[in-house]
mmCIF file of N, CA and C in Angstrom:
data_model
loop_
_atom_site.group_PDB
_atom_site.id
_atom_site.type_symbol
_atom_site.label_atom_id
_atom_site.label_comp_id
_atom_site.label_asym_id
_atom_site.label_seq_id
_atom_site.Cartn_x
_atom_site.Cartn_y
_atom_site.Cartn_z
ATOM 1 N N MET A 107 -99.533 50.178 106.944
ATOM 2 C CA MET A 107 -98.242 49.654 107.334
ATOM 3 C C MET A 107 -97.291 49.793 106.159
ATOM 4 N N ASN A 108 -96.064 50.175 106.447
ATOM 5 C CA ASN A 108 -95.028 50.268 105.431
ATOM 6 C C ASN A 108 -94.333 48.926 105.277
ATOM 7 N N TYR A 109 -94.058 48.570 104.032
ATOM 8 C CA TYR A 109 -93.321 47.360 103.705
ATOM 9 C C TYR A 109 -92.099 47.755 102.894
ATOM 10 N N PHE A 110 -91.100 46.874 102.913
ATOM 11 C CA PHE A 110 -89.828 47.156 102.262
ATOM 12 C C PHE A 110 -89.320 45.904 101.557
ATOM 13 N N VAL A 111 -88.576 46.121 100.484
ATOM 14 C CA VAL A 111 -87.782 45.069 99.853
ATOM 15 C C VAL A 111 -86.402 45.668 99.665
ATOM 16 N N SER A 112 -85.405 44.977 100.210
ATOM 17 C CA SER A 112 -84.032 45.439 100.057
ATOM 18 C C SER A 112 -83.081 44.270 100.267
ATOM 19 N N ALA A 113 -81.832 44.501 99.912
ATOM 20 C CA ALA A 113 -80.794 43.497 100.153
ATOM 21 C C ALA A 113 -80.558 43.402 101.659
ATOM 22 N N PRO A 114 -80.310 42.195 102.188
ATOM 23 C CA PRO A 114 -80.105 42.044 103.628
ATOM 24 C C PRO A 114 -78.752 42.544 104.113
ATOM 25 N N THR A 115 -77.796 42.667 103.206
ATOM 26 C CA THR A 115 -76.448 43.117 103.551
ATOM 27 C C THR A 115 -75.929 44.002 102.424
ATOM 28 N N GLU A 116 -74.765 44.577 102.636
ATOM 29 C CA GLU A 116 -74.115 45.366 101.585
ATOM 30 C C GLU A 116 -74.011 44.524 100.308
ATOM 31 N N THR A 117 -74.172 45.170 99.197
ATOM 32 C CA THR A 117 -74.123 44.473 97.921
ATOM 33 C C THR A 117 -73.550 45.380 96.847
ATOM 34 N N ASN A 118 -73.004 44.774 95.823
ATOM 35 C CA ASN A 118 -72.539 45.537 94.666
ATOM 36 C C ASN A 118 -73.644 45.725 93.635
ATOM 37 N N TRP A 119 -74.738 44.972 93.806
ATOM 38 C CA TRP A 119 -75.834 45.097 92.858
ATOM 39 C C TRP A 119 -76.537 46.438 93.064
ATOM 40 N N LYS A 120 -76.821 47.097 91.984
ATOM 41 C CA LYS A 120 -77.507 48.392 92.038
ATOM 42 C C LYS A 120 -78.574 48.462 90.956
ATOM 43 N N MET A 121 -79.596 49.217 91.232
ATOM 44 C CA MET A 121 -80.591 49.580 90.237
ATOM 45 C C MET A 121 -80.713 51.098 90.337
ATOM 46 N N THR A 122 -80.567 51.769 89.226
ATOM 47 C CA THR A 122 -80.678 53.223 89.287
ATOM 48 C C THR A 122 -82.146 53.622 89.423
ATOM 49 N N PRO A 123 -82.391 54.792 89.948
ATOM 50 C CA PRO A 123 -83.776 55.268 90.021
ATOM 51 C C PRO A 123 -84.443 55.316 88.650
ATOM 52 N N GLU A 124 -83.695 55.666 87.630
ATOM 53 C CA GLU A 124 -84.261 55.727 86.283
ATOM 54 C C GLU A 124 -84.633 54.335 85.768
ATOM 55 N N GLU A 125 -83.804 53.335 86.080
ATOM 56 C CA GLU A 125 -84.148 51.960 85.700
ATOM 57 C C GLU A 125 -85.441 51.524 86.391
ATOM 58 N N PHE A 126 -85.514 51.788 87.697
ATOM 59 C CA PHE A 126 -86.725 51.425 88.441
ATOM 60 C C PHE A 126 -87.942 52.108 87.844
ATOM 61 N N LEU A 127 -87.827 53.399 87.595
ATOM 62 C CA LEU A 127 -88.945 54.150 87.031
ATOM 63 C C LEU A 127 -89.361 53.585 85.675
ATOM 64 N N GLY A 128 -88.396 53.208 84.862
ATOM 65 C CA GLY A 128 -88.710 52.597 83.567
ATOM 66 C C GLY A 128 -89.494 51.312 83.721
ATOM 67 N N HIS A 129 -89.085 50.461 84.656
ATOM 68 C CA HIS A 129 -89.808 49.213 84.906
ATOM 69 C C HIS A 129 -91.206 49.491 85.453
ATOM 70 N N LEU A 130 -91.299 50.432 86.382
ATOM 71 C CA LEU A 130 -92.584 50.754 87.004
ATOM 72 C C LEU A 130 -93.583 51.270 85.975
ATOM 73 N N THR A 131 -93.160 52.208 85.160
ATOM 74 C CA THR A 131 -94.089 52.798 84.194
ATOM 75 C C THR A 131 -94.368 51.870 83.011
ATOM 76 N N ALA A 132 -93.477 50.920 82.745
ATOM 77 C CA ALA A 132 -93.778 49.909 81.726
ATOM 78 C C ALA A 132 -94.879 48.975 82.228
ATOM 79 N N ARG A 133 -94.830 48.627 83.504
ATOM 80 C CA ARG A 133 -95.830 47.731 84.106
ATOM 81 C C ARG A 133 -97.135 48.459 84.418
ATOM 82 N N TRP A 134 -97.013 49.689 84.930
ATOM 83 C CA TRP A 134 -98.182 50.501 85.296
ATOM 84 C C TRP A 134 -98.073 51.853 84.590
ATOM 85 N N PRO A 135 -98.489 51.921 83.321
ATOM 86 C CA PRO A 135 -98.319 53.152 82.537
ATOM 87 C C PRO A 135 -99.019 54.381 83.129
ATOM 88 N N HIS A 136 -100.028 54.172 83.950
ATOM 89 C CA HIS A 136 -100.764 55.297 84.522
ATOM 90 C C HIS A 136 -100.285 55.653 85.924
ATOM 91 N N ALA A 137 -99.083 55.191 86.272
ATOM 92 C CA ALA A 137 -98.521 55.505 87.591
ATOM 93 C C ALA A 137 -98.354 57.016 87.738
ATOM 94 N N THR A 138 -98.597 57.498 88.941
ATOM 95 C CA THR A 138 -98.302 58.878 89.276
ATOM 96 C C THR A 138 -96.913 58.895 89.902
ATOM 97 N N VAL A 139 -96.016 59.684 89.339
ATOM 98 C CA VAL A 139 -94.618 59.694 89.785
ATOM 99 C C VAL A 139 -94.202 61.131 90.071
ATOM 100 N N ARG A 140 -93.469 61.291 91.167
ATOM 101 C CA ARG A 140 -92.946 62.610 91.529
ATOM 102 C C ARG A 140 -91.477 62.470 91.912
ATOM 103 N N LYS A 141 -90.627 63.312 91.325
ATOM 104 C CA LYS A 141 -89.194 63.318 91.649
ATOM 105 C C LYS A 141 -89.010 63.932 93.025
ATOM 106 N N LEU A 142 -88.129 63.326 93.825
ATOM 107 C CA LEU A 142 -87.834 63.788 95.174
ATOM 108 C C LEU A 142 -86.376 64.204 95.287
ATOM 109 N N PRO A 143 -86.041 65.016 96.282
ATOM 110 C CA PRO A 143 -84.632 65.366 96.480
ATOM 111 C C PRO A 143 -83.846 64.175 97.024
ATOM 112 N N SER A 144 -82.544 64.194 96.850
ATOM 113 C CA SER A 144 -81.678 63.114 97.372
ATOM 114 C C SER A 144 -81.816 63.046 98.876
ATOM 115 N N PRO A 145 -81.609 61.870 99.509
ATOM 116 C CA PRO A 145 -81.214 60.587 98.951
ATOM 117 C C PRO A 145 -82.381 59.801 98.357
ATOM 118 N N LEU A 146 -83.590 60.295 98.524
ATOM 119 C CA LEU A 146 -84.723 59.632 97.884
ATOM 120 C C LEU A 146 -84.692 59.972 96.402
ATOM 121 N N SER A 147 -85.387 59.197 95.590
ATOM 122 C CA SER A 147 -85.360 59.496 94.173
ATOM 123 C C SER A 147 -86.750 59.767 93.625
ATOM 124 N N TYR A 148 -87.660 58.816 93.794
ATOM 125 C CA TYR A 148 -89.007 58.976 93.258
ATOM 126 C C TYR A 148 -90.046 58.505 94.268
ATOM 127 N N GLU A 149 -91.131 59.230 94.297
ATOM 128 C CA GLU A 149 -92.318 58.819 95.035
ATOM 129 C C GLU A 149 -93.340 58.459 93.967
ATOM 130 N N TRP A 150 -94.062 57.379 94.164
ATOM 131 C CA TRP A 150 -94.977 56.917 93.131
ATOM 132 C C TRP A 150 -96.246 56.347 93.752
ATOM 133 N N GLU A 151 -97.285 56.286 92.926
ATOM 134 C CA GLU A 151 -98.536 55.657 93.329
ATOM 135 C C GLU A 151 -99.100 54.931 92.120
ATOM 136 N N ILE A 152 -99.547 53.711 92.357
ATOM 137 C CA ILE A 152 -100.169 52.906 91.306
ATOM 138 C C ILE A 152 -101.494 52.376 91.826
ATOM 139 N N GLN A 153 -102.379 52.053 90.923
ATOM 140 C CA GLN A 153 -103.666 51.469 91.294
ATOM 141 C C GLN A 153 -103.549 49.947 91.231
ATOM 142 N N MET A 154 -103.940 49.317 92.317
ATOM 143 C CA MET A 154 -103.911 47.861 92.413
ATOM 144 C C MET A 154 -105.321 47.377 92.712
ATOM 145 N N GLN A 155 -105.500 46.073 92.828
ATOM 146 C CA GLN A 155 -106.814 45.508 93.106
ATOM 147 C C GLN A 155 -107.432 46.056 94.384
ATOM 148 N N GLY A 156 -106.631 46.181 95.442
ATOM 149 C CA GLY A 156 -107.146 46.637 96.735
ATOM 150 C C GLY A 156 -107.159 48.141 96.902
ATOM 151 N N GLY A 157 -106.803 48.887 95.878
ATOM 152 C CA GLY A 157 -106.751 50.348 95.959
ATOM 153 C C GLY A 157 -105.372 50.870 95.629
ATOM 154 N N PRO A 158 -105.103 52.110 95.995
ATOM 155 C CA PRO A 158 -103.798 52.685 95.670
ATOM 156 C C PRO A 158 -102.671 52.062 96.480
ATOM 157 N N LEU A 159 -101.539 51.915 95.837
ATOM 158 C CA LEU A 159 -100.309 51.458 96.487
ATOM 159 C C LEU A 159 -99.266 52.525 96.185
ATOM 160 N N GLY A 160 -98.682 53.079 97.213
ATOM 161 C CA GLY A 160 -97.704 54.144 97.019
ATOM 162 C C GLY A 160 -96.381 53.786 97.643
ATOM 163 N N GLY A 161 -95.329 54.422 97.164
ATOM 164 C CA GLY A 161 -94.031 54.114 97.724
ATOM 165 C C GLY A 161 -92.938 55.045 97.261
ATOM 166 N N ASP A 162 -91.731 54.690 97.691
ATOM 167 C CA ASP A 162 -90.522 55.438 97.362
ATOM 168 C C ASP A 162 -89.455 54.465 96.894
ATOM 169 N N PHE A 163 -88.634 54.909 95.964
ATOM 170 C CA PHE A 163 -87.450 54.157 95.563
ATOM 171 C C PHE A 163 -86.251 54.962 96.024
ATOM 172 N N TYR A 164 -85.310 54.291 96.666
ATOM 173 C CA TYR A 164 -84.143 54.972 97.212
ATOM 174 C C TYR A 164 -82.994 54.920 96.229
ATOM 175 N N GLY A 165 -82.355 56.039 96.012
ATOM 176 C CA GLY A 165 -81.288 56.126 95.034
ATOM 177 C C GLY A 165 -79.949 55.613 95.502
ATOM 178 N N ARG A 166 -79.642 55.686 96.787
ATOM 179 C CA ARG A 166 -78.317 55.277 97.266
ATOM 180 C C ARG A 166 -78.130 53.774 97.294
ATOM 181 N N TYR A 167 -79.166 53.053 97.532
ATOM 182 C CA TYR A 167 -79.087 51.587 97.541
ATOM 183 C C TYR A 167 -80.377 51.065 96.948
ATOM 184 N N PRO A 168 -80.309 49.925 96.324
ATOM 185 C CA PRO A 168 -81.493 49.423 95.626
ATOM 186 C C PRO A 168 -82.519 48.855 96.598
ATOM 187 N N GLY A 169 -83.440 49.670 96.969
ATOM 188 C CA GLY A 169 -84.492 49.234 97.858
ATOM 189 C C GLY A 169 -85.736 50.042 97.611
ATOM 190 N N VAL A 170 -86.843 49.475 97.997
ATOM 191 C CA VAL A 170 -88.115 50.137 97.765
ATOM 192 C C VAL A 170 -88.960 50.032 99.029
ATOM 193 N N ALA A 171 -89.661 51.100 99.346
ATOM 194 C CA ALA A 171 -90.596 51.138 100.474
ATOM 195 C C ALA A 171 -91.973 51.419 99.891
ATOM 196 N N PHE A 172 -92.999 50.758 100.428
ATOM 197 C CA PHE A 172 -94.336 50.925 99.866
ATOM 198 C C PHE A 172 -95.394 50.611 100.907
ATOM 199 N N GLU A 173 -96.611 51.115 100.656
ATOM 200 C CA GLU A 173 -97.723 50.836 101.545
ATOM 201 C C GLU A 173 -99.006 50.752 100.740
ATOM 202 N N GLY A 174 -99.902 49.915 101.240
ATOM 203 C CA GLY A 174 -101.187 49.692 100.603
ATOM 204 C C GLY A 174 -101.795 48.449 101.216
ATOM 205 N N ALA A 175 -102.785 47.890 100.550
ATOM 206 C CA ALA A 175 -103.398 46.643 101.010
ATOM 207 C C ALA A 175 -102.338 45.539 100.996
ATOM 208 N N PHE A 176 -102.371 44.670 102.011
ATOM 209 C CA PHE A 176 -101.309 43.667 102.145
ATOM 210 C C PHE A 176 -101.156 42.808 100.897
ATOM 211 N N GLU A 177 -102.239 42.307 100.345
ATOM 212 C CA GLU A 177 -102.143 41.459 99.136
ATOM 213 C C GLU A 177 -101.469 42.210 97.998
ATOM 214 N N ASP A 178 -101.783 43.485 97.847
ATOM 215 C CA ASP A 178 -101.163 44.296 96.801
ATOM 216 C C ASP A 178 -99.680 44.501 97.084
ATOM 217 N N CYS A 179 -99.336 44.700 98.350
ATOM 218 C CA CYS A 179 -97.927 44.855 98.725
ATOM 219 C C CYS A 179 -97.153 43.573 98.435
ATOM 220 N N ALA A 180 -97.761 42.435 98.726
ATOM 221 C CA ALA A 180 -97.121 41.147 98.436
ATOM 222 C C ALA A 180 -96.910 40.988 96.930
ATOM 223 N N ALA A 181 -97.919 41.342 96.147
ATOM 224 C CA ALA A 181 -97.810 41.236 94.688
ATOM 225 C C ALA A 181 -96.733 42.181 94.160
ATOM 226 N N PHE A 182 -96.664 43.374 94.714
ATOM 227 C CA PHE A 182 -95.637 44.324 94.291
ATOM 228 C C PHE A 182 -94.244 43.792 94.628
ATOM 229 N N ALA A 183 -94.079 43.222 95.813
ATOM 230 C CA ALA A 183 -92.791 42.664 96.227
ATOM 231 C C ALA A 183 -92.348 41.560 95.270
ATOM 232 N N VAL A 184 -93.267 40.692 94.883
ATOM 233 C CA VAL A 184 -92.951 39.608 93.941
ATOM 234 C C VAL A 184 -92.556 40.202 92.586
ATOM 235 N N TRP A 185 -93.270 41.224 92.152
ATOM 236 C CA TRP A 185 -92.927 41.881 90.885
ATOM 237 C C TRP A 185 -91.517 42.490 90.974
ATOM 238 N N PHE A 186 -91.220 43.213 92.053
ATOM 239 C CA PHE A 186 -89.896 43.823 92.201
ATOM 240 C C PHE A 186 -88.806 42.752 92.202
ATOM 241 N N ARG A 187 -89.067 41.647 92.880
ATOM 242 C CA ARG A 187 -88.091 40.534 92.916
ATOM 243 C C ARG A 187 -87.764 40.079 91.504
ATOM 244 N N SER A 188 -88.749 40.092 90.605
ATOM 245 C CA SER A 188 -88.532 39.632 89.224
ATOM 246 C C SER A 188 -87.573 40.536 88.451
ATOM 247 N N LEU A 189 -87.334 41.731 88.945
ATOM 248 C CA LEU A 189 -86.433 42.676 88.276
ATOM 249 C C LEU A 189 -84.974 42.494 88.680
ATOM 250 N N VAL A 190 -84.757 41.722 89.730
ATOM 251 C CA VAL A 190 -83.438 41.621 90.360
ATOM 252 C C VAL A 190 -82.788 40.291 89.980
ATOM 253 N N PRO A 191 -81.480 40.274 89.731
ATOM 254 C CA PRO A 191 -80.809 39.013 89.409
ATOM 255 C C PRO A 191 -81.093 37.947 90.479
ATOM 256 N N ALA A 192 -81.291 36.717 90.026
ATOM 257 C CA ALA A 192 -81.677 35.616 90.923
ATOM 258 C C ALA A 192 -80.682 35.399 92.047
ATOM 259 N N GLN A 193 -79.404 35.632 91.796
ATOM 260 C CA GLN A 193 -78.397 35.371 92.824
ATOM 261 C C GLN A 193 -78.343 36.458 93.898
ATOM 262 N N GLN A 194 -79.039 37.575 93.695
ATOM 263 C CA GLN A 194 -79.025 38.666 94.670
ATOM 264 C C GLN A 194 -80.063 38.405 95.765
ATOM 265 N N PRO A 195 -79.634 38.202 97.020
ATOM 266 C CA PRO A 195 -80.598 38.011 98.102
ATOM 267 C C PRO A 195 -81.407 39.284 98.349
ATOM 268 N N LEU A 196 -82.682 39.104 98.616
ATOM 269 C CA LEU A 196 -83.563 40.208 98.984
ATOM 270 C C LEU A 196 -84.431 39.789 100.160
ATOM 271 N N LEU A 197 -84.818 40.765 100.963
ATOM 272 C CA LEU A 197 -85.746 40.534 102.062
ATOM 273 C C LEU A 197 -87.016 41.341 101.830
ATOM 274 N N PHE A 198 -88.135 40.765 102.251
ATOM 275 C CA PHE A 198 -89.421 41.466 102.322
ATOM 276 C C PHE A 198 -89.731 41.594 103.805
ATOM 277 N N TYR A 199 -90.018 42.801 104.267
ATOM 278 C CA TYR A 199 -90.269 42.997 105.691
ATOM 279 C C TYR A 199 -91.140 44.228 105.907
ATOM 280 N N ASP A 200 -91.696 44.305 107.118
ATOM 281 C CA ASP A 200 -92.472 45.478 107.482
ATOM 282 C C ASP A 200 -91.674 46.334 108.452
ATOM 283 N N GLU A 201 -92.211 47.504 108.774
ATOM 284 C CA GLU A 201 -91.457 48.456 109.595
ATOM 285 C C GLU A 201 -91.197 47.967 111.012
ATOM 286 N N SER A 202 -92.038 47.084 111.540
ATOM 287 C CA SER A 202 -91.824 46.570 112.894
ATOM 288 C C SER A 202 -91.092 45.229 112.898
ATOM 289 N N LEU A 203 -90.767 44.727 111.726
ATOM 290 C CA LEU A 203 -90.123 43.422 111.535
ATOM 291 C C LEU A 203 -90.976 42.269 112.038
ATOM 292 N N SER A 204 -92.288 42.483 112.131
ATOM 293 C CA SER A 204 -93.170 41.368 112.459
ATOM 294 C C SER A 204 -93.341 40.459 111.245
ATOM 295 N N VAL A 205 -93.113 41.009 110.063
ATOM 296 C CA VAL A 205 -93.043 40.239 108.816
ATOM 297 C C VAL A 205 -91.629 40.410 108.303
ATOM 298 N N LYS A 206 -90.919 39.303 108.148
ATOM 299 C CA LYS A 206 -89.555 39.350 107.603
ATOM 300 C C LYS A 206 -89.282 38.008 106.958
ATOM 301 N N MET A 207 -89.049 38.028 105.658
ATOM 302 C CA MET A 207 -88.786 36.776 104.957
ATOM 303 C C MET A 207 -87.867 37.014 103.772
ATOM 304 N N GLU A 208 -87.133 35.968 103.438
ATOM 305 C CA GLU A 208 -86.300 36.014 102.246
ATOM 306 C C GLU A 208 -87.218 35.992 101.044
ATOM 307 N N LEU A 209 -86.942 36.860 100.106
ATOM 308 C CA LEU A 209 -87.738 36.959 98.889
ATOM 309 C C LEU A 209 -86.921 36.338 97.760
ATOM 310 N N LYS A 210 -87.228 35.100 97.448
ATOM 311 C CA LYS A 210 -86.483 34.355 96.425
ATOM 312 C C LYS A 210 -87.157 34.539 95.066
ATOM 313 N N PRO A 211 -86.450 34.232 93.974
ATOM 314 C CA PRO A 211 -87.061 34.376 92.652
ATOM 315 C C PRO A 211 -88.350 33.561 92.492
ATOM 316 N N GLU A 212 -88.439 32.442 93.203
ATOM 317 C CA GLU A 212 -89.632 31.594 93.075
ATOM 318 C C GLU A 212 -90.719 31.917 94.100
ATOM 319 N N THR A 213 -90.494 32.908 94.956
ATOM 320 C CA THR A 213 -91.492 33.276 95.963
ATOM 321 C C THR A 213 -92.764 33.773 95.290
ATOM 322 N N THR A 214 -93.894 33.336 95.817
ATOM 323 C CA THR A 214 -95.196 33.752 95.294
ATOM 324 C C THR A 214 -95.939 34.578 96.346
ATOM 325 N N VAL A 215 -97.015 35.201 95.918
ATOM 326 C CA VAL A 215 -97.870 35.933 96.852
ATOM 327 C C VAL A 215 -98.411 34.990 97.907
ATOM 328 N N ALA A 216 -98.759 33.769 97.511
ATOM 329 C CA ALA A 216 -99.253 32.770 98.473
ATOM 330 C C ALA A 216 -98.183 32.431 99.517
ATOM 331 N N ASP A 217 -96.914 32.396 99.113
ATOM 332 C CA ASP A 217 -95.824 32.151 100.061
ATOM 333 C C ASP A 217 -95.741 33.266 101.092
ATOM 334 N N ILE A 218 -95.893 34.498 100.635
ATOM 335 C CA ILE A 218 -95.841 35.654 101.537
ATOM 336 C C ILE A 218 -97.045 35.609 102.479
ATOM 337 N N ASP A 219 -98.221 35.319 101.953
ATOM 338 C CA ASP A 219 -99.425 35.202 102.791
ATOM 339 C C ASP A 219 -99.231 34.144 103.869
ATOM 340 N N ALA A 220 -98.692 33.001 103.496
ATOM 341 C CA ALA A 220 -98.493 31.900 104.444
ATOM 342 C C ALA A 220 -97.483 32.279 105.523
ATOM 343 N N ALA A 221 -96.514 33.098 105.182
ATOM 344 C CA ALA A 221 -95.472 33.474 106.143
ATOM 345 C C ALA A 221 -95.999 34.415 107.228
ATOM 346 N N VAL A 222 -97.070 35.117 106.943
ATOM 347 C CA VAL A 222 -97.600 36.067 107.947
ATOM 348 C C VAL A 222 -98.763 35.508 108.732
ATOM 349 N N GLU A 223 -99.240 34.347 108.391
ATOM 350 C CA GLU A 223 -100.368 33.757 109.133
ATOM 351 C C GLU A 223 -99.907 33.098 110.396
#
């Protein structure tokens, strides 16, 4: 299943693909990264507890799409939230919108788990 973190509405807040890549490789130095043509920017894969987690970062708007084991996706979403200013609203959701929740700075993996049960 694909999961996403993005702003719920238009925003002036931006993260460049290079900024995202810098944060990703600082956290996961052994990440596999591949440059993509516009409007996508980078495709990446990292190793997590449940196995590989892969995704894309979009260059036109600050959002990330990823897939892997649910617990790993939740942990990745919380990590991404930590990179974004606290006042910027973000949503965590899946492709069918069966999971959709506000991702606040204080949101934990346990909060995400509880929201899908």
